[in-house]
Amino acid sequence: DSTGTVPYPPGSNPIPDGVSTGLLLPFTVAGAPTPITDVNVLLHIHHTWVGHLIITLISPQGTTSTLVVAPGAASLAPRIST
């Protein structure tokens, strides 16, 4: 059983407005067991309207796991935790 943290480089990654493809942030998890059976995700996102967000994790093989679908509550902005 292997556990670890994969931080994404800090900085600003603007979420494009009105672009259906959105923002893609690829990262690599080296040395992970195959197959990966459990993933915990912590996100810090600043966006004026969280109801516009759909957050999906995509494997190299194309398997998708949707983490958040349009939470829709302006009171959650600018913080979403999942």
Coordinates of C-alpha atoms in Angstrom, one line a residue, residues 6-76:
V6 CA 1.4 15.2 -5.4
P7 CA 1.4 19.0 -5.2
Y8 CA 0.6 20.9 -8.3
P9 CA 3.0 23.8 -8.9
P10 CA 1.6 26.9 -7.2
G11 CA 0.5 29.9 -9.3
S12 CA -2.3 31.3 -11.2
N13 CA -4.2 29.1 -13.6
P14 CA -7.1 31.2 -14.9
I15 CA -10.3 29.3 -15.6
P16 CA -11.4 30.5 -19.1
D17 CA -14.9 31.9 -19.2
G18 CA -17.3 30.6 -21.9
V19 CA -14.8 27.9 -23.1
S20 CA -16.4 24.5 -23.0
T21 CA -13.1 22.7 -22.9
G22 CA -12.2 24.6 -19.7
L23 CA -8.8 24.3 -18.1
L24 CA -6.7 21.1 -18.2
L25 CA -3.9 20.8 -15.6
P26 CA -2.0 17.5 -16.3
F27 CA 0.3 16.0 -13.6
T28 CA 2.2 12.8 -13.1
V29 CA 2.0 10.4 -10.2
A30 CA 5.3 8.5 -10.2
G31 CA 5.8 5.2 -8.5
A32 CA 2.1 4.6 -7.8
P33 CA 0.8 1.1 -7.5
T34 CA -1.1 -0.2 -10.5
P35 CA -4.0 0.0 -10.5
I36 CA -4.6 3.0 -8.3
T37 CA -7.7 2.2 -6.2
D38 CA -8.2 5.3 -4.0
V39 CA -7.5 9.0 -4.6
N40 CA -8.1 11.8 -2.2
V41 CA -8.2 15.3 -3.7
L42 CA -8.0 18.7 -2.0
L43 CA -8.7 21.7 -4.2
H44 CA -8.3 25.4 -3.5
I45 CA -10.1 27.3 -6.3
H46 CA -11.0 30.9 -6.6
H47 CA -13.8 31.6 -9.0
T48 CA -16.6 34.2 -9.0
W49 CA -19.4 31.7 -9.6
V50 CA -18.7 28.1 -8.4
G51 CA -21.9 27.0 -10.1
H52 CA -20.0 27.1 -13.4
L53 CA -17.5 24.5 -12.3
I54 CA -17.3 20.9 -13.2
I55 CA -14.2 19.2 -11.9
T56 CA -13.1 15.9 -13.4
L57 CA -10.1 13.6 -12.8
I58 CA -9.0 11.9 -16.0
S59 CA -6.6 8.9 -16.1
P60 CA -4.0 8.4 -18.8
Q61 CA -6.3 5.7 -20.2
G62 CA -9.2 8.2 -20.4
T63 CA -11.2 6.9 -17.4
T64 CA -13.0 9.9 -15.9
S65 CA -14.1 10.5 -12.3
T66 CA -16.3 13.6 -11.8
L67 CA -15.4 15.2 -8.5
V68 CA -17.6 18.3 -8.5
V69 CA -20.6 19.2 -10.7
A70 CA -21.8 22.9 -10.5
P71 CA -22.1 23.2 -6.7
G72 CA -24.1 26.4 -7.5
A73 CA -23.9 28.2 -4.2
A74 CA -22.3 31.6 -4.4
S75 CA -21.8 31.5 -0.7
L76 CA -19.1 28.8 -1.3

